[in-house]
Short mmCIF file of C-alpha atoms in Angstrom, two decimals:
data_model
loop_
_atom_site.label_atom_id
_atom_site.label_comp_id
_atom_site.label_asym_id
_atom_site.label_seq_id
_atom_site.Cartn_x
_atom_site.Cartn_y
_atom_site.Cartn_z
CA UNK A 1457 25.28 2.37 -11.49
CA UNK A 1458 22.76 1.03 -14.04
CA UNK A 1459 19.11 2.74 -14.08
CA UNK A 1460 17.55 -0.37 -13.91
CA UNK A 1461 19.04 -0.88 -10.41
CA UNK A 1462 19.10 2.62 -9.18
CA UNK A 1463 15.02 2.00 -10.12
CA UNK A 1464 15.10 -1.09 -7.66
CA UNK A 1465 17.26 0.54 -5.02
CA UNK A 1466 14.38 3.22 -5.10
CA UNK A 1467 10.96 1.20 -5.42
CA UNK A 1468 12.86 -0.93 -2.61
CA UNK A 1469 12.21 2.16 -0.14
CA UNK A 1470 8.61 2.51 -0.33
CA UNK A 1471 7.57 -1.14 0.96
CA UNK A 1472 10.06 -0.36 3.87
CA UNK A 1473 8.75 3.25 5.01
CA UNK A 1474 4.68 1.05 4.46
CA UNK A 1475 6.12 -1.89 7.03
CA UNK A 1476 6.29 1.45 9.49
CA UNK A 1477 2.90 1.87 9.31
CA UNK A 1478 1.98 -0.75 11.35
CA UNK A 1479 3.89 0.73 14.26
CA UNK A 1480 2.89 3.90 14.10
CA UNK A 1481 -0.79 3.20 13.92
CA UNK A 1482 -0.89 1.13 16.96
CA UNK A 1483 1.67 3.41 18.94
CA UNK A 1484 0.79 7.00 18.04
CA UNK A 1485 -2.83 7.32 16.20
CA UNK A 1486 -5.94 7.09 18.00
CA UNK A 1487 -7.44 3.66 18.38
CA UNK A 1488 -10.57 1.87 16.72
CA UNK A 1489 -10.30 4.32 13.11
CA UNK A 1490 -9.41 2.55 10.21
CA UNK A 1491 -10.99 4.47 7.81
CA UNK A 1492 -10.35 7.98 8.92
CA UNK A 1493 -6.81 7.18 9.50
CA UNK A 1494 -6.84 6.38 6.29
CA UNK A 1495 -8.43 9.51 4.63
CA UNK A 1496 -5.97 11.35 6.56
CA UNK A 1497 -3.01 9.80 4.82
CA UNK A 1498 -4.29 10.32 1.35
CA UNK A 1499 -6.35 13.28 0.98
CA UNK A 1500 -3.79 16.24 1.70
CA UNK A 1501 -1.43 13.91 -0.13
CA UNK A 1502 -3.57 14.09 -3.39
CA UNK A 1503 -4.43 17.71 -2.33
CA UNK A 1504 -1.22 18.58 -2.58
CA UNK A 1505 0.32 16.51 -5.57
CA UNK A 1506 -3.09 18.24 -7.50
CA UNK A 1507 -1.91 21.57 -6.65
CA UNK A 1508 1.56 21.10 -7.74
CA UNK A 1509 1.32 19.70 -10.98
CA UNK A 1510 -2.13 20.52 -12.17
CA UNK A 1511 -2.39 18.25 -14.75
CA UNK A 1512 -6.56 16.63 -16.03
CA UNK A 1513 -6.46 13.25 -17.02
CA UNK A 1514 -7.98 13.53 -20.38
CA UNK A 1515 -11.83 12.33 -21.22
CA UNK A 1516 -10.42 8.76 -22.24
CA UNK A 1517 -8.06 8.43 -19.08
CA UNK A 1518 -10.63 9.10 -16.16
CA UNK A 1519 -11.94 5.56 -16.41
CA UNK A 1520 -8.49 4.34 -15.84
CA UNK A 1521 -7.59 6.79 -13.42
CA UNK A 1522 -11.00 6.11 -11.19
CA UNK A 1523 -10.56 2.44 -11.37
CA UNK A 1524 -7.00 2.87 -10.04
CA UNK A 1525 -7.73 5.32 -7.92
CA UNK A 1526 -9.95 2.92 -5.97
CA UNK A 1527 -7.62 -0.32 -6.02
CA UNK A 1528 -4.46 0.88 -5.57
CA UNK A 1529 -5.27 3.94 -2.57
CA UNK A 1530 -9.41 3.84 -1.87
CA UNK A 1531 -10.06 -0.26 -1.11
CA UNK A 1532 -6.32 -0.59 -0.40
CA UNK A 1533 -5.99 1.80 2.15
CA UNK A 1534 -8.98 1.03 3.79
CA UNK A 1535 -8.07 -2.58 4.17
CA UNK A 1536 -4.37 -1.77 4.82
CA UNK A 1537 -5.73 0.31 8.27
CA UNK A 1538 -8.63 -2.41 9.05
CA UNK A 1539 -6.19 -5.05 9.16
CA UNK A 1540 -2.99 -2.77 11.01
CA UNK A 1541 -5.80 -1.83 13.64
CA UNK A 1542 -6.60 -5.89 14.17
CA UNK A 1543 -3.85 -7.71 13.63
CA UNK A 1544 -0.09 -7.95 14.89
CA UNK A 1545 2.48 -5.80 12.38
CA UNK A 1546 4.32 -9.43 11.58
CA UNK A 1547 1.04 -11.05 10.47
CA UNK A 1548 -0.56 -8.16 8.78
CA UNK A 1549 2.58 -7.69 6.88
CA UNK A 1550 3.21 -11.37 5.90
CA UNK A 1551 -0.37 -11.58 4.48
CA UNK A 1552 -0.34 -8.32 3.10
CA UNK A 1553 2.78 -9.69 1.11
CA UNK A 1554 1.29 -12.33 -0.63
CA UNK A 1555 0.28 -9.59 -3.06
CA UNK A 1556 3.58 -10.81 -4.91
CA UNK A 1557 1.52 -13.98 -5.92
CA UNK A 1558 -1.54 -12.39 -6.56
CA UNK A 1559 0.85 -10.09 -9.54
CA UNK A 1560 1.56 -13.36 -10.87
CA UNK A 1561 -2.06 -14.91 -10.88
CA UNK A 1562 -3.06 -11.75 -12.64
CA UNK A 1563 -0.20 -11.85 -15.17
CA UNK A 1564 -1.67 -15.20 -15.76
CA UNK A 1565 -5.10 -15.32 -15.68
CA UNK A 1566 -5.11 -11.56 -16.74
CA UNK A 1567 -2.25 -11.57 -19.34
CA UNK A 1568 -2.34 -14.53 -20.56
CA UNK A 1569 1.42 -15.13 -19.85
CA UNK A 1570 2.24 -17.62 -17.56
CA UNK A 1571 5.34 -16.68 -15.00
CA UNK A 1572 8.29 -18.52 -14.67
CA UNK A 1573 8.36 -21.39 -12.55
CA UNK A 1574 11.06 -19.69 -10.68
CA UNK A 1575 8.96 -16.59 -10.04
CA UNK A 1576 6.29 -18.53 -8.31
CA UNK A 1577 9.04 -20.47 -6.24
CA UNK A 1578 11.04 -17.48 -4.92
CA UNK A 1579 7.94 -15.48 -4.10
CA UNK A 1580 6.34 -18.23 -2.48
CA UNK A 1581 9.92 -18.95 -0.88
CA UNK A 1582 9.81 -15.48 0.37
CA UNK A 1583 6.48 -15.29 1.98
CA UNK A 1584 7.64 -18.74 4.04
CA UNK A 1585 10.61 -17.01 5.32
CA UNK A 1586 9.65 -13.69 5.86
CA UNK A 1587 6.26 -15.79 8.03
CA UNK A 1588 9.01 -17.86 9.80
CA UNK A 1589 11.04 -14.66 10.49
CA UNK A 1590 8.08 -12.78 12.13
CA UNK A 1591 4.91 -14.97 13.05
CA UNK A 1592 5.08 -16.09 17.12
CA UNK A 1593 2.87 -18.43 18.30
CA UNK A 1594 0.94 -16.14 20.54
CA UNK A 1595 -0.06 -13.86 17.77
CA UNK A 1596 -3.87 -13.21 18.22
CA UNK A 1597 -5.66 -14.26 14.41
CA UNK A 1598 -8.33 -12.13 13.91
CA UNK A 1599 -10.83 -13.30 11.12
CA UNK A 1600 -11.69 -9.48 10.04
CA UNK A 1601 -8.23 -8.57 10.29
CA UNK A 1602 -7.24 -11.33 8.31
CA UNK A 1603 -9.74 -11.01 5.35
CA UNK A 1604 -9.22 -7.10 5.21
CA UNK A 1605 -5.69 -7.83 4.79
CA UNK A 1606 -5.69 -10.39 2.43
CA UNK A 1607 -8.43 -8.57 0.39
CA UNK A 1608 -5.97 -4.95 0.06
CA UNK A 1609 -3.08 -7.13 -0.91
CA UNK A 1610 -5.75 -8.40 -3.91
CA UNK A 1611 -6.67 -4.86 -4.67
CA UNK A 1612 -3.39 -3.88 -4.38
CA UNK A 1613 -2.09 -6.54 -6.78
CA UNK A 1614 -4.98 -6.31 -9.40
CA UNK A 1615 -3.68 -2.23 -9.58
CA UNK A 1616 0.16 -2.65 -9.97
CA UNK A 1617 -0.87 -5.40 -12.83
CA UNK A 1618 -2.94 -2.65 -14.52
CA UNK A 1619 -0.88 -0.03 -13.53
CA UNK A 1620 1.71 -0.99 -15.57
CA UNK A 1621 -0.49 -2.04 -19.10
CA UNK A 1622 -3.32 1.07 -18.96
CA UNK A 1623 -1.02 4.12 -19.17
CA UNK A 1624 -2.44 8.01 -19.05
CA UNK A 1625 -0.46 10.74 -20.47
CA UNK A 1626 -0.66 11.96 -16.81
CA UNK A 1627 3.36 12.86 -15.24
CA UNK A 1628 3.95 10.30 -12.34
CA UNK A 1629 3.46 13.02 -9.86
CA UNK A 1630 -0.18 13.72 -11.36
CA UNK A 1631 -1.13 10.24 -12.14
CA UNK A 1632 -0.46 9.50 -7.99
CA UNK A 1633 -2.45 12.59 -7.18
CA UNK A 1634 -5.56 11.76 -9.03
CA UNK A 1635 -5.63 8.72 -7.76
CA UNK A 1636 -4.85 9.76 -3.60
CA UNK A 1637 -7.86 12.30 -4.24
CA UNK A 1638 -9.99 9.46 -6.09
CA UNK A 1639 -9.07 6.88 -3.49
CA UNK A 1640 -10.12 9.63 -0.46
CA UNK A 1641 -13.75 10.32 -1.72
CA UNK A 1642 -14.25 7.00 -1.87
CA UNK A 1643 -12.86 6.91 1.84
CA UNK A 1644 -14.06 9.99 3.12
CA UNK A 1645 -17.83 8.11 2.19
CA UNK A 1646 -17.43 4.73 4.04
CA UNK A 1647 -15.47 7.07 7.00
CA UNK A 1648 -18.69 9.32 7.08
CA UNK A 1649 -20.71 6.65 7.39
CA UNK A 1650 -19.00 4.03 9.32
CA UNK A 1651 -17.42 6.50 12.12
CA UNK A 1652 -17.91 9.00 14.22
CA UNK A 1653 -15.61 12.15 14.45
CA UNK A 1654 -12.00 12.23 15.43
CA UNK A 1655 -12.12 14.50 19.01
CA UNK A 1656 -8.98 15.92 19.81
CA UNK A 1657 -5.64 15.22 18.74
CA UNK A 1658 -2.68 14.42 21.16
CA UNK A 1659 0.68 15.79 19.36
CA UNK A 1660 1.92 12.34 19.03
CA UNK A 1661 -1.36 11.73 17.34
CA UNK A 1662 -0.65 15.03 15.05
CA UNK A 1663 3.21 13.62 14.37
CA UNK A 1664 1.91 9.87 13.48
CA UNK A 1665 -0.49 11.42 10.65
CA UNK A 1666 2.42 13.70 9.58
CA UNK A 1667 4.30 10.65 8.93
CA UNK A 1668 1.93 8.58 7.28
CA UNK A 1669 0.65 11.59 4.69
CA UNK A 1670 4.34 13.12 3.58
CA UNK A 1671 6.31 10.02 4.40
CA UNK A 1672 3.75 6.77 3.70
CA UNK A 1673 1.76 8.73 1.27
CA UNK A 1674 3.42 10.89 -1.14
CA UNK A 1675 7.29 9.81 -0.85
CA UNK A 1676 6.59 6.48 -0.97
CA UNK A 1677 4.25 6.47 -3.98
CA UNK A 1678 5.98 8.19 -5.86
CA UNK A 1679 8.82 5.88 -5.33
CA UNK A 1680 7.02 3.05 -5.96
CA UNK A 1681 5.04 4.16 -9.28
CA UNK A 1682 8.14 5.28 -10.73
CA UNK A 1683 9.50 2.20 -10.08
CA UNK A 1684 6.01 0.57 -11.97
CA UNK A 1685 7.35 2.71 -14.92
CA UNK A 1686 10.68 1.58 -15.34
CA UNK A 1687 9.92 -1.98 -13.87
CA UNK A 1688 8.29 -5.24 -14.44
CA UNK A 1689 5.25 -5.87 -12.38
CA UNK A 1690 6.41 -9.01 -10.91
CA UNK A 1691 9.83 -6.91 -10.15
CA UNK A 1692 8.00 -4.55 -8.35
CA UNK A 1693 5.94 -6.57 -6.16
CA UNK A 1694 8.02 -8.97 -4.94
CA UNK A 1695 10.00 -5.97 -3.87
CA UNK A 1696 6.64 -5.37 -1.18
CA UNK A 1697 8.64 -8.86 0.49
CA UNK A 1698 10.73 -5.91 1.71
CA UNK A 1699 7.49 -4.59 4.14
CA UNK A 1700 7.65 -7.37 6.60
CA UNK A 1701 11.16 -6.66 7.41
CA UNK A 1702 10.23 -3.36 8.90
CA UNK A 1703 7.03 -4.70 10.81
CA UNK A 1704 9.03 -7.30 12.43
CA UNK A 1705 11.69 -4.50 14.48
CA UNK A 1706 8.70 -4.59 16.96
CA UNK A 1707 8.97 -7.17 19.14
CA UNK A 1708 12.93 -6.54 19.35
CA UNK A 1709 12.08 -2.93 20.19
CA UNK A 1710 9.40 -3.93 22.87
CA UNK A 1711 11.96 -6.43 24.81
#
């Protein structure tokens, strides 16, 4: 099988354990925290990626690797759990999936390289279907919810696109850490700040953080920014088309 499509086959798996997410933060985490959710996903993750590889970005990289750090896991994540907390998995994932077109205003505005006609059609075509597939018409449309996830699909976007173009000499396991313990200061502030302490855990509580850190967090990553590596960054986000197609099981499973 050719490397460039074991590399898909791969990066295809991370936007399908992140449509999960959705589900298990409305079924099994406790309700009304966004952010702390969040800092739970990422900060053992980077914890233990650090520990592993115990690599420093050098004194030119830690601009790169801050700025990163805070799109692609800090701002993300925080908008990622805002919007899975307010809106319907099937909604939060279709407009968490226009990120594909966001790649390709970046790549153009950014770049300077316009995208094929034909990328703009088949990603827009995608969002359409994938919004036909799992939008009902008694979803509740929360304005917060809405924003937060349209905003982390921007962040999100704006990293892969840099991602790919400002390189560190960092392994792919180190570069991810840095940025899951970058991204979790800057989430362990706003979480401080914005809401009060966890009390205690149920186990299903305990099992749906489990997932999210090993599974949504450091599997899944490192899937996916291997697959930034070895792949365009067009290729790679239209692959996050894939994350709806998870989120919409749901309903199927609730009837």
């Amino acid at each position: 099988m050719p490397n460039r499509t074991i590399a898909i086959l791969t990066t295809a798996l991370a936007p399908l354990i992140w449509g999960s997410t959705y589900l298990v933060t409305t079924e099994f985490l406790p309700p009304d925290r966004p952010l702390t959710t969040a800092l739970i996903r990422v900060l053992p993750a980077g914890l233990l990626l650090l520990a592993w590889t115990r690599r420093i970005p050098k004194r030119s990289e830690w601009a790169t690797v801050v700025l990163l750090g805070f799109l692609n896991i800090g701002f993300f994540q925080a908008m990622l759990f805002v919007a899975a907390y307010r809106l319907p998995g099937g909604l939060a994932a279709v407009l968490s999936s226009t990120q594909t077109l966001m790649v390709l205003v970046f790549t153009w505005l950014i770049g300077k390289t316009m995208p094929p006609k034909a990328a703009w059609a088949w990603s827009a075509a995608g969002i359409l279907g994938i919004a036909m597939l799992v939008l009902s018409p008694s979803a509740r449309y929360d304005g917060t919810g809405i924003l937060a996830a349209l905003a982390g699909a921007a962040a999100m976007a704006l990293g892969v696109y840099l991602s790919k173009y400002r390189r560190t000499s960092l392994p792919v396991l180190a570069f991810i850490g840095w940025q899951l313990f970058i991204g979790s200061l800057f989430l362990l502030l706003v979480a401080l700040l914005a809401e009060p302490p966890l009390e205690s855990l149920s186990p299903a509580n305990i099992g749906g953080y489990l997932y999210l850190c090993l599974f949504g967090a450091i599997f899944a990553y490192v899937l996916f920014f291997n697959g930034i590596v070895n792949l365009s960054s067009a290729a790679v986000s239209s692959l996050g088309l894939l994350r709806p197609s998870e989120s919409f099981r749901r309903p199927f499973i609730e009837a």
